[in-house]
PDB file of C-alpha atoms in Angstrom:
ATOM      1  CA  THR A   1       0.009   0.010  -0.020  1.00 77.00           C
ATOM      2  CA  GLN A   2       1.378   3.389  -0.991  1.00 82.00           C
ATOM      3  CA  LEU A   3       1.431   5.953   1.822  1.00 91.00           C
ATOM      4  CA  LEU A   4       2.309   9.608   1.979  1.00 95.00           C
ATOM      5  CA  GLU A   5       3.641  10.868   5.307  1.00 97.00           C
ATOM      6  CA  GLN A   6       3.722  14.578   5.979  1.00 97.00           C
ATOM      7  CA  SER A   7       5.887  16.269   8.565  1.00 97.00           C
ATOM      8  CA  PRO A   8       5.650  18.112  10.787  1.00 97.00           C
ATOM      9  CA  GLN A   9       1.974  17.610  11.635  1.00 96.00           C
ATOM     10  CA  PHE A  10       1.832  21.073  13.132  1.00 97.00           C
ATOM     11  CA  LEU A  11       4.012  24.153  12.794  1.00 97.00           C
ATOM     12  CA  SER A  12       3.593  27.583  14.395  1.00 98.00           C
ATOM     13  CA  ILE A  13       6.105  30.313  13.577  1.00 97.00           C
ATOM     14  CA  GLN A  14       6.418  34.087  13.544  1.00 97.00           C
ATOM     15  CA  GLU A  15       5.787  36.199  10.492  1.00 98.00           C
ATOM     16  CA  GLY A  16       8.942  36.687   8.464  1.00 97.00           C
ATOM     17  CA  GLU A  17      10.530  33.318   9.301  1.00 98.00           C
ATOM     18  CA  ASN A  18      11.292  30.621   6.751  1.00 98.00           C
ATOM     19  CA  LEU A  19      10.001  27.055   6.935  1.00 98.00           C
ATOM     20  CA  THR A  20      10.036  23.760   5.142  1.00 98.00           C
ATOM     21  CA  VAL A  21       7.422  20.972   5.257  1.00 98.00           C
ATOM     22  CA  TYR A  22       7.824  17.532   3.876  1.00 98.00           C
ATOM     23  CA  CYS A  23       5.874  14.820   2.071  1.00 98.00           C
ATOM     24  CA  ASN A  24       7.621  11.408   2.106  1.00 97.00           C
ATOM     25  CA  SER A  25       6.912   7.926   0.838  1.00 95.00           C
ATOM     26  CA  SER A  26       8.744   4.625   0.408  1.00 93.00           C
ATOM     27  CA  SER A  27       7.072   4.310  -2.971  1.00 93.00           C
ATOM     28  CA  VAL A  28       7.760   6.005  -6.278  1.00 94.00           C
ATOM     29  CA  PHE A  29       5.050   8.426  -7.515  1.00 94.00           C
ATOM     30  CA  SER A  30       4.613   9.536 -11.086  1.00 93.00           C
ATOM     31  CA  SER A  31       3.683  12.981  -9.773  1.00 94.00           C
ATOM     32  CA  LEU A  32       2.789  14.783  -6.557  1.00 97.00           C
ATOM     33  CA  GLN A  33       0.333  17.565  -5.937  1.00 97.00           C
ATOM     34  CA  TRP A  34       0.326  20.187  -3.173  1.00 98.00           C
ATOM     35  CA  TYR A  35      -2.823  21.820  -1.874  1.00 98.00           C
ATOM     36  CA  ARG A  36      -3.592  24.492   0.689  1.00 97.00           C
ATOM     37  CA  GLN A  37      -6.788  24.424   2.688  1.00 96.00           C
ATOM     38  CA  GLU A  38      -8.055  27.348   4.779  1.00 94.00           C
ATOM     39  CA  PRO A  39     -10.498  26.754   7.647  1.00 89.00           C
ATOM     40  CA  GLY A  40     -14.034  26.042   6.509  1.00 89.00           C
ATOM     41  CA  GLU A  41     -13.067  25.792   2.810  1.00 93.00           C
ATOM     42  CA  GLY A  42     -12.046  23.070   0.380  1.00 95.00           C
ATOM     43  CA  PRO A  43      -8.385  22.445  -0.549  1.00 96.00           C
ATOM     44  CA  VAL A  44      -7.018  24.470  -3.414  1.00 97.00           C
ATOM     45  CA  LEU A  45      -4.370  23.101  -5.734  1.00 97.00           C
ATOM     46  CA  LEU A  46      -1.032  24.951  -5.540  1.00 98.00           C
ATOM     47  CA  VAL A  47       1.197  22.960  -7.818  1.00 97.00           C
ATOM     48  CA  THR A  48       1.897  19.602  -9.447  1.00 97.00           C
ATOM     49  CA  VAL A  49       5.465  18.283  -9.703  1.00 96.00           C
ATOM     50  CA  VAL A  50       6.143  15.618 -12.280  1.00 95.00           C
ATOM     51  CA  THR A  51       9.848  15.232 -12.997  1.00 93.00           C
ATOM     52  CA  GLY A  52      12.380  13.923 -10.469  1.00 94.00           C
ATOM     53  CA  GLY A  53      14.494  16.789  -9.160  1.00 95.00           C
ATOM     54  CA  GLU A  54      11.986  19.385 -10.398  1.00 97.00           C
ATOM     55  CA  VAL A  55      11.731  22.719  -8.655  1.00 98.00           C
ATOM     56  CA  LYS A  56       8.758  24.962  -8.976  1.00 97.00           C
ATOM     57  CA  LYS A  57       8.321  28.408  -7.523  1.00 97.00           C
ATOM     58  CA  LEU A  58       5.062  30.147  -6.714  1.00 96.00           C
ATOM     59  CA  LYS A  59       5.957  33.609  -5.364  1.00 96.00           C
ATOM     60  CA  ARG A  60       7.485  32.861  -1.886  1.00 98.00           C
ATOM     61  CA  LEU A  61       6.688  29.124  -2.114  1.00 98.00           C
ATOM     62  CA  THR A  62       9.231  26.697  -3.543  1.00 98.00           C
ATOM     63  CA  PHE A  63       8.271  23.091  -4.290  1.00 98.00           C
ATOM     64  CA  GLN A  64      10.773  20.370  -4.925  1.00 98.00           C
ATOM     65  CA  PHE A  65      10.226  16.807  -6.158  1.00 97.00           C
ATOM     66  CA  GLY A  66      12.910  14.350  -5.009  1.00 96.00           C
ATOM     67  CA  ASP A  67      15.274  12.817  -7.578  1.00 95.00           C
ATOM     68  CA  ALA A  68      13.842   9.388  -6.887  1.00 95.00           C
ATOM     69  CA  ARG A  69      10.267  10.711  -6.993  1.00 95.00           C
ATOM     70  CA  LYS A  70       9.563   9.356  -3.515  1.00 96.00           C
ATOM     71  CA  ASP A  71       9.381  12.662  -1.674  1.00 96.00           C
ATOM     72  CA  SER A  72       8.656  16.337  -2.020  1.00 98.00           C
ATOM     73  CA  SER A  73       9.163  19.472   0.037  1.00 98.00           C
ATOM     74  CA  LEU A  74       7.556  22.838   0.289  1.00 98.00           C
ATOM     75  CA  HIS A  75       9.689  25.773   1.425  1.00 98.00           C
ATOM     76  CA  ILE A  76       8.145  29.119   2.324  1.00 98.00           C
ATOM     77  CA  THR A  77      10.312  32.189   2.492  1.00 98.00           C
ATOM     78  CA  ALA A  78       9.406  35.125   4.785  1.00 98.00           C
ATOM     79  CA  ALA A  79       6.116  33.534   5.847  1.00 98.00           C
ATOM     80  CA  GLN A  80       3.111  35.794   6.155  1.00 97.00           C
ATOM     81  CA  PRO A  81      -0.198  35.344   8.114  1.00 96.00           C
ATOM     82  CA  GLY A  82      -1.943  34.678   4.800  1.00 95.00           C
ATOM     83  CA  ASP A  83       0.090  31.479   4.467  1.00 97.00           C
ATOM     84  CA  THR A  84      -1.745  30.006   7.410  1.00 97.00           C
ATOM     85  CA  GLY A  85      -3.615  26.824   6.517  1.00 96.00           C
ATOM     86  CA  LEU A  86      -3.461  23.063   6.123  1.00 96.00           C
ATOM     87  CA  TYR A  87      -0.977  21.969   3.520  1.00 97.00           C
ATOM     88  CA  LEU A  88      -1.776  18.625   1.880  1.00 97.00           C
ATOM     89  CA  CYS A  89       0.194  16.529  -0.532  1.00 97.00           C
ATOM     90  CA  ALA A  90      -1.382  13.906  -2.810  1.00 96.00           C
ATOM     91  CA  GLY A  91      -0.233  11.496  -5.432  1.00 95.00           C
ATOM     92  CA  PRO A  92      -1.712   8.861  -7.775  1.00 93.00           C
ATOM     93  CA  ASP A  93      -1.386   5.256  -6.613  1.00 87.00           C
ATOM     94  CA  SER A  94      -0.964   2.230  -8.865  1.00 82.00           C
ATOM     95  CA  ASN A  95      -4.691   2.295  -9.597  1.00 80.00           C
ATOM     96  CA  TYR A  96      -4.445   5.983 -10.535  1.00 78.00           C
ATOM     97  CA  GLN A  97      -6.472   7.035  -7.527  1.00 85.00           C
ATOM     98  CA  LEU A  98      -5.157   9.979  -5.504  1.00 91.00           C
ATOM     99  CA  ILE A  99      -3.887   9.124  -2.093  1.00 92.00           C
ATOM    100  CA  TRP A 100      -3.497  11.908   0.450  1.00 95.00           C
ATOM    101  CA  GLY A 101      -1.089  12.764   3.201  1.00 96.00           C
ATOM    102  CA  ALA A 102      -2.551  13.733   6.602  1.00 95.00           C
ATOM    103  CA  GLY A 103      -1.403  17.316   6.144  1.00 96.00           C
ATOM    104  CA  THR A 104       0.739  19.901   7.914  1.00 97.00           C
ATOM    105  CA  LYS A 105      -1.175  22.520   9.864  1.00 96.00           C
ATOM    106  CA  LEU A 106       0.715  25.829   9.576  1.00 97.00           C
ATOM    107  CA  ILE A 107       0.073  28.905  11.667  1.00 97.00           C
ATOM    108  CA  ILE A 108       1.897  32.136  10.996  1.00 97.00           C
ATOM    109  CA  LYS A 109       1.680  34.552  13.875  1.00 96.00           C
ATOM    110  CA  PRO A 110       1.752  38.316  13.129  1.00 94.00           C
TER     111      PRO A 110
ATOM    112  CA  SER B   1     -14.493  28.486 -16.363  1.00 89.00           C
ATOM    113  CA  GLN B   2     -15.428  25.566 -14.212  1.00 90.00           C
ATOM    114  CA  THR B   3     -17.220  25.960 -10.912  1.00 93.00           C
ATOM    115  CA  ILE B   4     -18.383  23.536  -8.249  1.00 96.00           C
ATOM    116  CA  HIS B   5     -21.278  24.157  -5.928  1.00 96.00           C
ATOM    117  CA  GLN B   6     -21.916  22.200  -2.760  1.00 96.00           C
ATOM    118  CA  TRP B   7     -24.754  22.773  -0.301  1.00 93.00           C
ATOM    119  CA  PRO B   8     -25.747  23.244   2.391  1.00 94.00           C
ATOM    120  CA  ALA B   9     -22.683  24.836   4.020  1.00 94.00           C
ATOM    121  CA  THR B  10     -23.683  23.663   7.497  1.00 96.00           C
ATOM    122  CA  LEU B  11     -26.235  21.156   8.676  1.00 96.00           C
ATOM    123  CA  VAL B  12     -27.376  19.999  12.092  1.00 97.00           C
ATOM    124  CA  GLN B  13     -29.302  16.740  12.112  1.00 97.00           C
ATOM    125  CA  PRO B  14     -30.625  14.430  14.810  1.00 97.00           C
ATOM    126  CA  VAL B  15     -29.409  10.824  15.043  1.00 97.00           C
ATOM    127  CA  GLY B  16     -31.519   8.540  12.923  1.00 96.00           C
ATOM    128  CA  SER B  17     -32.610  11.229  10.456  1.00 97.00           C
ATOM    129  CA  PRO B  18     -31.960  10.996   6.722  1.00 97.00           C
ATOM    130  CA  LEU B  19     -29.321  12.955   4.783  1.00 96.00           C
ATOM    131  CA  SER B  20     -28.962  14.419   1.362  1.00 96.00           C
ATOM    132  CA  LEU B  21     -25.948  16.516   0.338  1.00 97.00           C
ATOM    133  CA  GLU B  22     -25.798  17.788  -3.197  1.00 96.00           C
ATOM    134  CA  CYS B  23     -22.928  18.794  -5.431  1.00 97.00           C
ATOM    135  CA  THR B  24     -23.049  20.214  -8.942  1.00 97.00           C
ATOM    136  CA  VAL B  25     -20.323  21.121 -11.393  1.00 97.00           C
ATOM    137  CA  GLU B  26     -20.555  23.661 -14.178  1.00 96.00           C
ATOM    138  CA  GLY B  27     -18.377  24.363 -17.182  1.00 95.00           C
ATOM    139  CA  THR B  28     -17.082  20.873 -17.837  1.00 94.00           C
ATOM    140  CA  SER B  29     -18.417  17.565 -19.212  1.00 92.00           C
ATOM    141  CA  ASN B  30     -18.011  13.993 -17.988  1.00 94.00           C
ATOM    142  CA  PRO B  31     -15.971  14.917 -14.938  1.00 95.00           C
ATOM    143  CA  ASN B  32     -14.840  12.447 -12.340  1.00 95.00           C
ATOM    144  CA  LEU B  33     -16.652  13.240  -9.112  1.00 96.00           C
ATOM    145  CA  TYR B  34     -15.631  12.520  -5.537  1.00 96.00           C
ATOM    146  CA  TRP B  35     -17.037  12.681  -1.997  1.00 96.00           C
ATOM    147  CA  TYR B  36     -14.576  12.925   0.881  1.00 95.00           C
ATOM    148  CA  ARG B  37     -14.910  13.254   4.684  1.00 95.00           C
ATOM    149  CA  GLN B  38     -12.341  15.158   6.654  1.00 93.00           C
ATOM    150  CA  ALA B  39     -11.664  14.989  10.389  1.00 84.00           C
ATOM    151  CA  ALA B  40     -10.832  18.321  12.002  1.00 80.00           C
ATOM    152  CA  GLY B  41      -7.516  19.675  10.678  1.00 75.00           C
ATOM    153  CA  ARG B  42      -6.530  16.369   9.134  1.00 79.00           C
ATOM    154  CA  GLY B  43      -6.353  14.633   5.806  1.00 85.00           C
ATOM    155  CA  LEU B  44      -9.051  13.502   3.456  1.00 93.00           C
ATOM    156  CA  GLN B  45     -10.849  10.134   3.495  1.00 91.00           C
ATOM    157  CA  LEU B  46     -12.269   9.170   0.110  1.00 92.00           C
ATOM    158  CA  LEU B  47     -15.836   7.924   0.465  1.00 94.00           C
ATOM    159  CA  PHE B  48     -17.103   7.529  -3.108  1.00 94.00           C
ATOM    160  CA  TYR B  49     -16.011   8.405  -6.602  1.00 93.00           C
ATOM    161  CA  SER B  50     -17.778   8.294  -9.943  1.00 95.00           C
ATOM    162  CA  VAL B  51     -16.440   8.214 -13.510  1.00 94.00           C
ATOM    163  CA  GLY B  52     -19.918   8.518 -15.142  1.00 94.00           C
ATOM    164  CA  ILE B  53     -23.632   8.652 -14.711  1.00 95.00           C
ATOM    165  CA  GLY B  54     -24.843   5.783 -12.502  1.00 91.00           C
ATOM    166  CA  GLN B  55     -21.282   4.548 -11.886  1.00 93.00           C
ATOM    167  CA  ILE B  56     -20.357   4.702  -8.222  1.00 93.00           C
ATOM    168  CA  SER B  57     -17.330   3.182  -6.490  1.00 90.00           C
ATOM    169  CA  SER B  58     -17.368   2.936  -2.698  1.00 88.00           C
ATOM    170  CA  GLU B  59     -14.077   3.120  -0.846  1.00 83.00           C
ATOM    171  CA  VAL B  60     -15.301   2.750   2.725  1.00 80.00           C
ATOM    172  CA  PRO B  61     -18.289   0.524   3.718  1.00 64.00           C
ATOM    173  CA  GLN B  62     -20.483   2.579   5.994  1.00 78.00           C
ATOM    174  CA  ASN B  63     -23.794   4.209   6.622  1.00 88.00           C
ATOM    175  CA  LEU B  64     -23.658   6.381   3.528  1.00 94.00           C
ATOM    176  CA  SER B  65     -24.429   6.001  -0.194  1.00 95.00           C
ATOM    177  CA  ALA B  66     -23.880   8.092  -3.272  1.00 96.00           C
ATOM    178  CA  SER B  67     -25.653   8.589  -6.555  1.00 96.00           C
ATOM    179  CA  ARG B  68     -24.947  10.384  -9.821  1.00 97.00           C
ATOM    180  CA  PRO B  69     -28.280  10.964 -11.546  1.00 96.00           C
ATOM    181  CA  GLN B  70     -26.883  13.440 -14.028  1.00 96.00           C
ATOM    182  CA  ASP B  71     -23.422  14.046 -15.565  1.00 96.00           C
ATOM    183  CA  ARG B  72     -22.556  16.941 -13.318  1.00 96.00           C
ATOM    184  CA  GLN B  73     -24.601  16.104 -10.156  1.00 97.00           C
ATOM    185  CA  PHE B  74     -23.334  14.011  -7.303  1.00 97.00           C
ATOM    186  CA  ILE B  75     -25.436  13.270  -4.215  1.00 97.00           C
ATOM    187  CA  LEU B  76     -24.382  11.866  -0.836  1.00 97.00           C
ATOM    188  CA  SER B  77     -27.163  10.239   1.161  1.00 96.00           C
ATOM    189  CA  SER B  78     -27.972   8.314   4.282  1.00 96.00           C
ATOM    190  CA  LYS B  79     -31.199   6.738   5.470  1.00 95.00           C
ATOM    191  CA  LYS B  80     -30.359   6.951   9.124  1.00 95.00           C
ATOM    192  CA  LEU B  81     -27.540   9.141  10.449  1.00 95.00           C
ATOM    193  CA  LEU B  82     -25.185   7.964  13.216  1.00 94.00           C
ATOM    194  CA  LEU B  83     -23.259  10.141  15.617  1.00 93.00           C
ATOM    195  CA  SER B  84     -20.097   8.952  13.917  1.00 91.00           C
ATOM    196  CA  ASP B  85     -21.295  10.546  10.619  1.00 93.00           C
ATOM    197  CA  SER B  86     -20.433  14.002  11.972  1.00 93.00           C
ATOM    198  CA  GLY B  87     -17.677  15.713  10.024  1.00 93.00           C
ATOM    199  CA  PHE B  88     -16.682  17.954   7.179  1.00 96.00           C
ATOM    200  CA  TYR B  89     -17.832  16.614   3.813  1.00 97.00           C
ATOM    201  CA  LEU B  90     -16.148  17.735   0.572  1.00 97.00           C
ATOM    202  CA  CYS B  91     -17.177  17.217  -3.015  1.00 98.00           C
ATOM    203  CA  ALA B  92     -14.543  17.426  -5.759  1.00 97.00           C
ATOM    204  CA  TRP B  93     -14.243  17.041  -9.505  1.00 97.00           C
ATOM    205  CA  SER B  94     -11.389  16.310 -11.874  1.00 96.00           C
ATOM    206  CA  VAL B  95     -10.978  15.820 -15.580  1.00 94.00           C
ATOM    207  CA  PRO B  96     -11.343  12.200 -16.685  1.00 91.00           C
ATOM    208  CA  GLY B  97      -8.348   9.976 -16.092  1.00 84.00           C
ATOM    209  CA  GLY B  98      -6.638   8.719 -13.001  1.00 80.00           C
ATOM    210  CA  GLY B  99      -4.570  10.785 -10.594  1.00 86.00           C
ATOM    211  CA  GLN B 100      -5.643  14.151 -12.014  1.00 91.00           C
ATOM    212  CA  PRO B 101      -5.675  17.246  -9.788  1.00 94.00           C
ATOM    213  CA  GLN B 102      -8.969  17.708  -8.016  1.00 96.00           C
ATOM    214  CA  HIS B 103     -11.038  20.839  -7.502  1.00 97.00           C
ATOM    215  CA  PHE B 104     -13.079  21.131  -4.384  1.00 97.00           C
ATOM    216  CA  GLY B 105     -16.302  22.704  -3.190  1.00 96.00           C
ATOM    217  CA  ASP B 106     -16.413  24.663   0.013  1.00 95.00           C
ATOM    218  CA  GLY B 107     -17.609  21.694   2.017  1.00 95.00           C
ATOM    219  CA  THR B 108     -20.543  20.894   4.297  1.00 96.00           C
ATOM    220  CA  ARG B 109     -20.063  20.892   8.113  1.00 96.00           C
ATOM    221  CA  LEU B 110     -22.412  18.121   9.367  1.00 96.00           C
ATOM    222  CA  SER B 111     -23.167  17.900  13.072  1.00 96.00           C
ATOM    223  CA  ILE B 112     -25.230  15.011  14.443  1.00 95.00           C
ATOM    224  CA  LEU B 113     -27.046  15.568  17.747  1.00 94.00           C
TER     225      LEU B 113
END
């Protein structure tokens, strides 16, 4: 069974600090998706990474797909309160169904 | 552009009562449709998915059922709600094909008393 493990489960930091959250698996994924979910809303797709070693940037967010396509990271530079939310990673399993990590709950304090 | 509507936003129901949550998608044809349940602040549990009208796959045996009477309509139902059915229910769609990015509605907060 393919699993995605996200760490840390919870992170609370001050505005302006940098942070990295992780999405790891022992299995190879053809791609990984990152979503952000704000309280009371549905998740919103941020990015999809497809190629091993790929780096994608979305303003202050940098996403990296591991060379072996078993892990991914999200780095946020100079975090802002608007970055607060639940960050979820997801990837297709061998049956092409999306499997989901449990998420990292991020709080940015002003 | 594509939009997804899910209602109601919140619902309070007594134990043993029936349930019907509705989800509709606009601006796309033959989407894959999904129902998820989410525990507070945690990941998503896939309940049902559908690749076409009348085609429903159940991922978790439980007190709930799903139907897809029209191409862009997905309904989550129960005949008798249990306390354990409380949670945040999310509907999502994707383009046809496996592992595609999914687009979510704003969810329904269901509380069972």
